[in-house]
Coordinates of C-alpha atoms and ligand atoms in Angstrom, one line a residue:
M1 CA 62.2 89.2 108.9
R2 CA 65.4 88.9 110.9
I3 CA 68.5 88.8 108.6
G4 CA 72.1 88.1 109.5
H5 CA 71.2 85.8 112.4
R6 CA 74.3 83.9 113.8
P7 CA 72.9 81.2 116.2
E8 CA 75.9 81.3 118.6
R9 CA 76.4 85.1 118.9
D10 CA 72.8 86.4 118.4
K11 CA 70.9 83.8 120.5
R12 CA 69.6 86.3 123.0
I13 CA 69.0 89.2 120.7
T14 CA 67.2 87.2 118.1
T15 CA 65.0 85.7 120.8
H16 CA 64.2 89.3 121.9
V17 CA 63.4 90.3 118.3
A18 CA 61.0 87.4 118.2
L19 CA 59.4 88.2 121.6
V20 CA 59.0 91.8 120.7
S21 CA 57.4 90.8 117.4
R22 CA 54.9 88.5 119.2
A23 CA 54.1 90.9 122.0
F24 CA 53.6 93.9 119.7
G25 CA 51.3 92.3 117.2
A26 CA 53.2 90.5 114.4
D27 CA 51.8 87.2 113.0
K28 CA 55.2 85.6 112.6
I29 CA 58.9 86.0 112.5
V30 CA 61.2 84.7 109.7
V31 CA 64.8 84.1 110.6
D32 CA 67.3 83.6 107.8
K33 CA 69.3 80.8 109.6
E34 CA 67.8 77.6 111.0
D35 CA 68.0 77.6 114.9
Q36 CA 66.0 74.9 116.6
K37 CA 66.8 76.2 120.1
L38 CA 65.3 79.5 119.1
R39 CA 62.2 77.8 117.7
H40 CA 61.8 75.8 120.9
T41 CA 62.0 79.0 123.1
I42 CA 59.5 80.9 121.0
E43 CA 57.0 78.1 120.7
K44 CA 57.1 77.5 124.5
V45 CA 56.4 81.2 125.2
T46 CA 53.5 81.1 122.7
E47 CA 52.1 77.9 124.2
K48 CA 52.1 79.3 127.7
F49 CA 51.1 82.9 127.0
G50 CA 48.9 82.4 124.0
G51 CA 48.4 83.6 120.4
E52 CA 49.1 82.1 117.1
F53 CA 52.6 83.5 116.6
K54 CA 54.8 81.4 114.2
I55 CA 58.5 81.1 113.6
E56 CA 59.9 80.1 110.3
F57 CA 63.5 79.8 108.9
H58 CA 64.4 80.9 105.4
S59 CA 66.2 83.6 103.5
L60 CA 64.8 87.1 102.7
K61 CA 64.9 86.1 99.0
E62 CA 62.7 83.1 99.7
E63 CA 60.3 85.2 101.8
M64 CA 60.0 87.7 99.0
K65 CA 58.9 85.1 96.5
T66 CA 55.6 84.5 98.4
F67 CA 55.2 87.7 100.3
D68 CA 52.4 89.9 99.1
G69 CA 52.5 93.3 100.7
I70 CA 55.0 96.2 101.5
K71 CA 58.5 95.8 102.7
V72 CA 60.0 98.1 105.4
H73 CA 63.6 98.0 106.4
L74 CA 64.5 99.5 109.8
T75 CA 67.8 101.2 109.6
M76 CA 69.4 104.2 111.3
Y77 CA 70.0 105.7 107.9
G78 CA 66.4 105.8 106.8
I79 CA 63.6 108.3 106.9
P80 CA 62.2 109.1 110.4
Y81 CA 59.3 106.8 111.0
Q82 CA 57.1 109.7 112.1
R83 CA 57.0 110.9 108.4
K84 CA 55.9 107.6 106.9
I85 CA 54.0 105.7 109.6
G86 CA 50.5 106.9 108.5
E87 CA 51.2 105.8 104.9
I88 CA 52.6 102.5 106.0
R89 CA 49.8 101.8 108.5
R90 CA 47.3 101.7 105.6
N91 CA 48.7 98.5 104.3
E92 CA 47.4 95.1 105.5
N93 CA 50.5 93.0 105.0
I94 CA 53.8 94.5 106.1
L95 CA 57.2 92.7 106.1
I96 CA 59.6 94.4 108.5
V97 CA 63.3 93.7 108.0
V98 CA 65.8 94.1 110.8
G99 CA 69.5 93.3 110.6
A100 CA 72.1 92.0 112.9
E101 CA 75.6 93.2 111.8
K102 CA 76.2 94.9 108.5
V103 CA 73.2 94.9 106.3
P104 CA 73.9 94.1 102.6
R105 CA 73.5 97.1 100.3
D106 CA 70.8 95.4 98.1
V107 CA 68.4 95.2 101.0
Y108 CA 68.1 99.0 100.9
E109 CA 67.2 98.8 97.3
I110 CA 64.6 96.0 97.2
V111 CA 62.4 97.3 100.0
D112 CA 59.6 99.9 99.7
Y113 CA 60.8 102.0 102.7
N114 CA 64.0 102.4 104.6
I115 CA 62.8 103.7 108.0
A116 CA 64.7 105.1 111.0
V117 CA 63.6 105.2 114.6
E118 CA 65.9 108.2 115.4
N119 CA 68.9 108.6 113.1
Q120 CA 71.2 107.2 115.7
P121 CA 72.7 103.7 116.2
H122 CA 70.9 101.5 118.7
S123 CA 69.4 98.1 118.3
E124 CA 67.0 96.0 116.3
V125 CA 65.0 95.2 119.4
S126 CA 64.3 98.8 120.3
A127 CA 63.7 99.9 116.7
L128 CA 61.2 97.1 116.2
A129 CA 59.4 97.7 119.5
I130 CA 58.9 101.4 118.8
F131 CA 58.0 100.9 115.2
L132 CA 55.4 98.1 116.0
E133 CA 54.0 100.2 118.8
H134 CA 53.3 103.0 116.4
L135 CA 51.9 100.6 113.8
G136 CA 49.3 99.7 116.3
R137 CA 48.6 96.1 115.5
K138 CA 48.8 94.7 119.0
R139 CA 46.1 92.1 119.7
K140 CA 45.0 90.2 122.7
L141 CA 47.1 87.1 123.5
E142 CA 45.3 84.6 125.6
G143 CA 47.1 81.6 127.0
E144 CA 47.3 79.4 130.0
L145 CA 49.2 82.1 131.9
K146 CA 47.7 85.5 132.2
I147 CA 49.7 88.3 133.9
V148 CA 47.6 90.4 136.1
P149 CA 49.0 93.9 136.2
Q150 CA 50.2 94.9 139.7
A151 CA 51.5 98.2 141.0
R152 CA 54.0 96.0 143.0
G153 CA 54.9 92.4 143.0
K154 CA 53.9 89.7 140.5
K155 CA 50.6 88.0 139.9
V156 CA 50.1 85.3 137.3
L157 CA 46.7 83.7 136.8
R158 CA 46.7 80.1 135.4
I159 CA 43.6 79.4 133.4
P160 CA 42.7 75.8 132.7
G161 CA 42.1 74.8 129.1
R162 CA 39.0 73.0 127.8
E163 CA 40.3 69.4 128.3
E164 CA 41.5 70.1 131.8
C165 CA 38.0 71.5 132.7
L166 CA 36.2 68.5 131.3
D167 CA 38.7 66.1 133.0
L168 CA 38.0 67.9 136.3
L169 CA 34.2 67.6 135.8
R170 CA 34.6 63.8 135.2
K171 CA 37.0 63.4 138.2
Y172 CA 34.1 64.8 140.4
G173 CA 31.6 62.4 138.8
A174 CA 29.7 64.8 136.6
D175 CA 27.2 62.8 134.5
E176 CA 26.8 63.3 130.7
N177 CA 23.8 65.7 131.2
L178 CA 25.9 68.0 133.4
I179 CA 28.8 67.9 130.9
A180 CA 26.5 68.6 128.0
H181 CA 25.0 71.5 129.9
S182 CA 28.4 72.9 130.7
V183 CA 29.6 72.6 127.1
M184 CA 26.5 74.4 125.9
C185 CA 27.0 77.1 128.5
A186 CA 30.5 77.7 127.0
K187 CA 28.9 78.0 123.5
V188 CA 26.3 80.4 124.7
A189 CA 28.8 82.5 126.6
G190 CA 31.1 82.6 123.6
K191 CA 28.3 83.9 121.4
M192 CA 27.1 86.4 123.9
S193 CA 30.6 87.8 124.4
E194 CA 31.2 88.5 120.7
G195 CA 30.6 92.2 121.0
C196 CA 32.6 92.9 124.2
E197 CA 36.1 92.8 125.7
V198 CA 36.6 89.5 127.5
D199 CA 39.3 86.9 128.0
L200 CA 37.8 84.1 126.0
R201 CA 39.9 81.4 127.6
L202 CA 38.8 82.6 131.1
L203 CA 35.2 82.7 129.9
E204 CA 35.3 79.2 128.5
A205 CA 36.9 77.8 131.7
G206 CA 34.3 79.6 133.8
A207 CA 31.4 78.3 131.7
L208 CA 32.7 74.7 131.7
L209 CA 33.3 74.7 135.5
H210 CA 30.4 76.8 136.9
D211 CA 28.2 73.8 137.8
I212 CA 30.9 71.5 139.2
G213 CA 29.3 71.9 142.6
K214 CA 26.3 70.0 141.3
T215 CA 28.3 66.8 141.7
V216 CA 27.8 67.5 145.4
T217 CA 24.3 69.0 145.6
M218 CA 21.7 70.1 143.2
G219 CA 20.4 72.7 145.6
I220 CA 21.2 76.4 145.9
A221 CA 24.5 75.5 147.7
H222 CA 26.0 74.1 144.5
G223 CA 27.6 77.4 143.8
A224 CA 29.4 77.6 147.1
E225 CA 30.3 73.9 146.8
G226 CA 31.8 74.4 143.4
Y227 CA 33.8 77.3 144.7
S228 CA 35.3 75.2 147.5
I229 CA 36.1 72.3 145.1
L230 CA 38.0 74.6 142.7
R231 CA 39.9 76.3 145.6
K232 CA 40.8 72.9 147.1
E233 CA 42.0 71.9 143.6
G234 CA 44.4 74.9 143.7
Y235 CA 42.6 77.1 141.2
D236 CA 42.7 80.9 141.7
E237 CA 39.8 82.8 143.3
R238 CA 39.0 84.2 139.8
I239 CA 38.3 80.8 138.4
A240 CA 36.4 79.5 141.5
R241 CA 34.1 82.6 141.6
F242 CA 32.4 81.5 138.4
C243 CA 30.7 78.8 140.6
S244 CA 29.7 81.1 143.5
T245 CA 28.5 83.9 141.3
H246 CA 26.3 82.2 138.7
V247 CA 23.2 81.2 140.7
G248 CA 20.2 83.3 139.7
A249 CA 21.5 86.8 138.8
G250 CA 23.9 86.4 141.7
L251 CA 22.7 85.9 145.3
L252 CA 22.1 88.9 147.5
K253 CA 23.6 88.8 151.0
K254 CA 20.2 88.3 152.6
T255 CA 19.4 85.4 150.3
A256 CA 22.8 83.7 151.1
R257 CA 22.1 84.2 154.8
H258 CA 18.6 82.8 154.5
F259 CA 19.9 79.6 152.9
H260 CA 22.8 79.4 155.5
L261 CA 25.4 79.6 152.7
P262 CA 29.0 80.4 153.6
D263 CA 29.6 84.1 154.0
M264 CA 31.1 85.3 150.7
D265 CA 30.3 87.5 147.7
Y266 CA 27.8 85.8 145.4
I267 CA 27.4 88.7 142.9
P268 CA 28.9 88.4 139.4
R269 CA 31.3 91.4 139.1
T270 CA 33.5 90.9 136.0
T271 CA 32.1 90.8 132.5
E272 CA 33.1 87.2 132.2
E273 CA 31.3 86.3 135.4
K274 CA 28.2 88.2 134.3
I275 CA 28.2 86.4 130.9
V276 CA 28.6 82.9 132.4
C277 CA 25.9 83.7 135.0
H278 CA 23.4 84.9 132.3
S279 CA 24.3 82.1 129.8
D280 CA 23.4 79.6 132.5
T281 CA 20.2 81.5 133.3
L282 CA 19.1 81.2 129.6
L283 CA 19.7 77.5 129.5
K284 CA 17.2 74.8 130.4
G285 CA 19.6 71.9 130.3
T286 CA 21.1 72.2 126.8
R287 CA 18.2 74.3 125.4
V288 CA 18.5 78.1 125.1
T289 CA 15.3 80.0 126.1
R290 CA 14.3 83.6 126.2
V291 CA 14.8 85.4 129.5
E292 CA 11.1 86.1 129.7
E293 CA 10.4 82.4 129.9
I294 CA 12.8 82.0 132.8
M295 CA 11.4 85.1 134.5
E296 CA 7.9 83.5 134.3
D297 CA 9.3 80.3 136.0
Y298 CA 10.8 82.5 138.7
R299 CA 7.5 84.4 139.2
Q300 CA 5.5 81.2 139.6
K301 CA 7.9 80.2 142.4
G302 CA 7.2 83.5 144.1
L303 CA 10.6 84.9 143.1
G304 CA 9.3 88.1 141.4
D305 CA 12.2 90.3 142.7
E306 CA 14.8 87.8 141.4
A307 CA 13.0 87.7 138.0
I308 CA 13.5 91.5 137.8
R309 CA 17.2 91.1 138.6
L310 CA 17.5 88.5 135.8
K311 CA 16.0 91.0 133.4
K312 CA 18.4 93.8 134.6
L313 CA 21.4 91.6 133.9
D314 CA 20.0 90.7 130.5
V315 CA 19.5 94.4 129.6
Y316 CA 23.0 95.2 130.9
L317 CA 24.7 92.6 128.7
Q318 CA 22.6 93.4 125.7
K319 CA 23.9 97.0 126.0
K320 CA 27.5 96.1 126.9
C321 CA 28.0 93.2 124.4
G322 CA 25.2 94.0 121.9
Y323 CA 24.2 90.4 122.1
N324 CA 21.1 89.3 120.3
I325 CA 19.0 86.5 121.7
D326 CA 17.7 85.4 118.3
V327 CA 21.3 84.6 117.3
I328 CA 21.9 82.7 120.5
L329 CA 18.6 80.8 120.0
K330 CA 20.1 79.4 116.7
L331 CA 22.5 77.4 118.8
N332 CA 19.5 75.1 119.6
Q333 CA 19.4 73.9 116.0
Ligands
LIG401 N1 75.6 99.3 111.3 C1 74.6 98.3 111.1 C2 74.0 98.5 109.7 O1 74.6 98.1 108.8 O2 72.8 99.0 109.5 C3 73.5 98.4 112.2 C4 73.5 97.2 113.0 S1 72.4 97.3 114.4 C5 73.3 96.7 115.7 C6 71.3 96.0 114.0 C7 70.0 96.5 113.4 O3 69.3 97.4 114.3 C8 70.0 97.2 112.1 O4 70.1 96.4 111.0 C9 68.6 97.9 112.1 O5 67.6 97.0 111.7 C10 68.4 98.2 113.6 N2 68.6 99.6 114.0 C11 69.6 100.1 114.7 N3 69.5 101.4 114.9 C12 68.4 101.7 114.3 C13 67.6 103.0 114.1 N4 68.1 104.1 114.6 N5 66.5 103.0 113.4 C14 66.0 101.8 112.9 N6 66.6 100.6 113.0 C15 67.8 100.6 113.7

């Protein structure tokens, strides 16, 4: 809850209060004075960088009518946060009030806690960031743009959304069977990933696009073909690799050479790549099967070693994500 907002004077600082709230785990910000420019800026950031962060405009009094939880006012006159943070953290719903200029006296009275982040004057942005960091409610924000941490320089990954992936499949002439398979692969991958740390947007894009190379060839080269389609379309290596790393349990160098495939890495490395690869393995078209059934198919084709690699990936993902095939098989219903 940001009180005392003056749209002309506080444009930048209230924007920063909102950005800090979003980045450090708040669900929403309430600003006590309507400011459509501010709304636009915050909604744009949320659209690009992800999350469900909301911005609303109404007074503290109005917010208190519906708010069900504890109220914390950040002020340099309060009790040091270190003494109260453990107690405050135990509450599910927390309304944090920060001021702009002079904060009215009654605010100190109506809240449950007046909390200081050092008993020295500084700013609502720093106080809020430090308080929220210690509250520990940060969550993953997944949007179209994902910043890839770098020791130097800047790297931003653009991840296509569901509609963009489906449009791209259609642009390359994917038929309804291929699209249905890709959509099912995304469902299986989503279920399989429930117990592990993944970027869900990246996972969905990878699952939807992994077979785009089948619009060129149905053979083993479809992975490499898909990779080059996505690179040509300007997608990052990390999106294109879902194509080249999903065939079998990933192709070994000697296998790639045997089939005269372009010289590159065909092994799924990231958790997202491994999940897409294995989700595709478990699918016969749009039907989920057990890995043992797929292994049997491989053995009958004389690919016993490859069957063992499928099983290894299965065991690895069961351990890492705790996935249960019986739950995934329910997607067939
Ligand atoms: N003198 C003003 C007052 O009446 O409290 C402070 C104005 S200050 C520029 C704006 C806001 O920053 C305050 O309302 C408070 O929420 C926050 N703030 C500044 N220093 C703080 C501190 N040491 N601890 C917690 N919050 C602080």
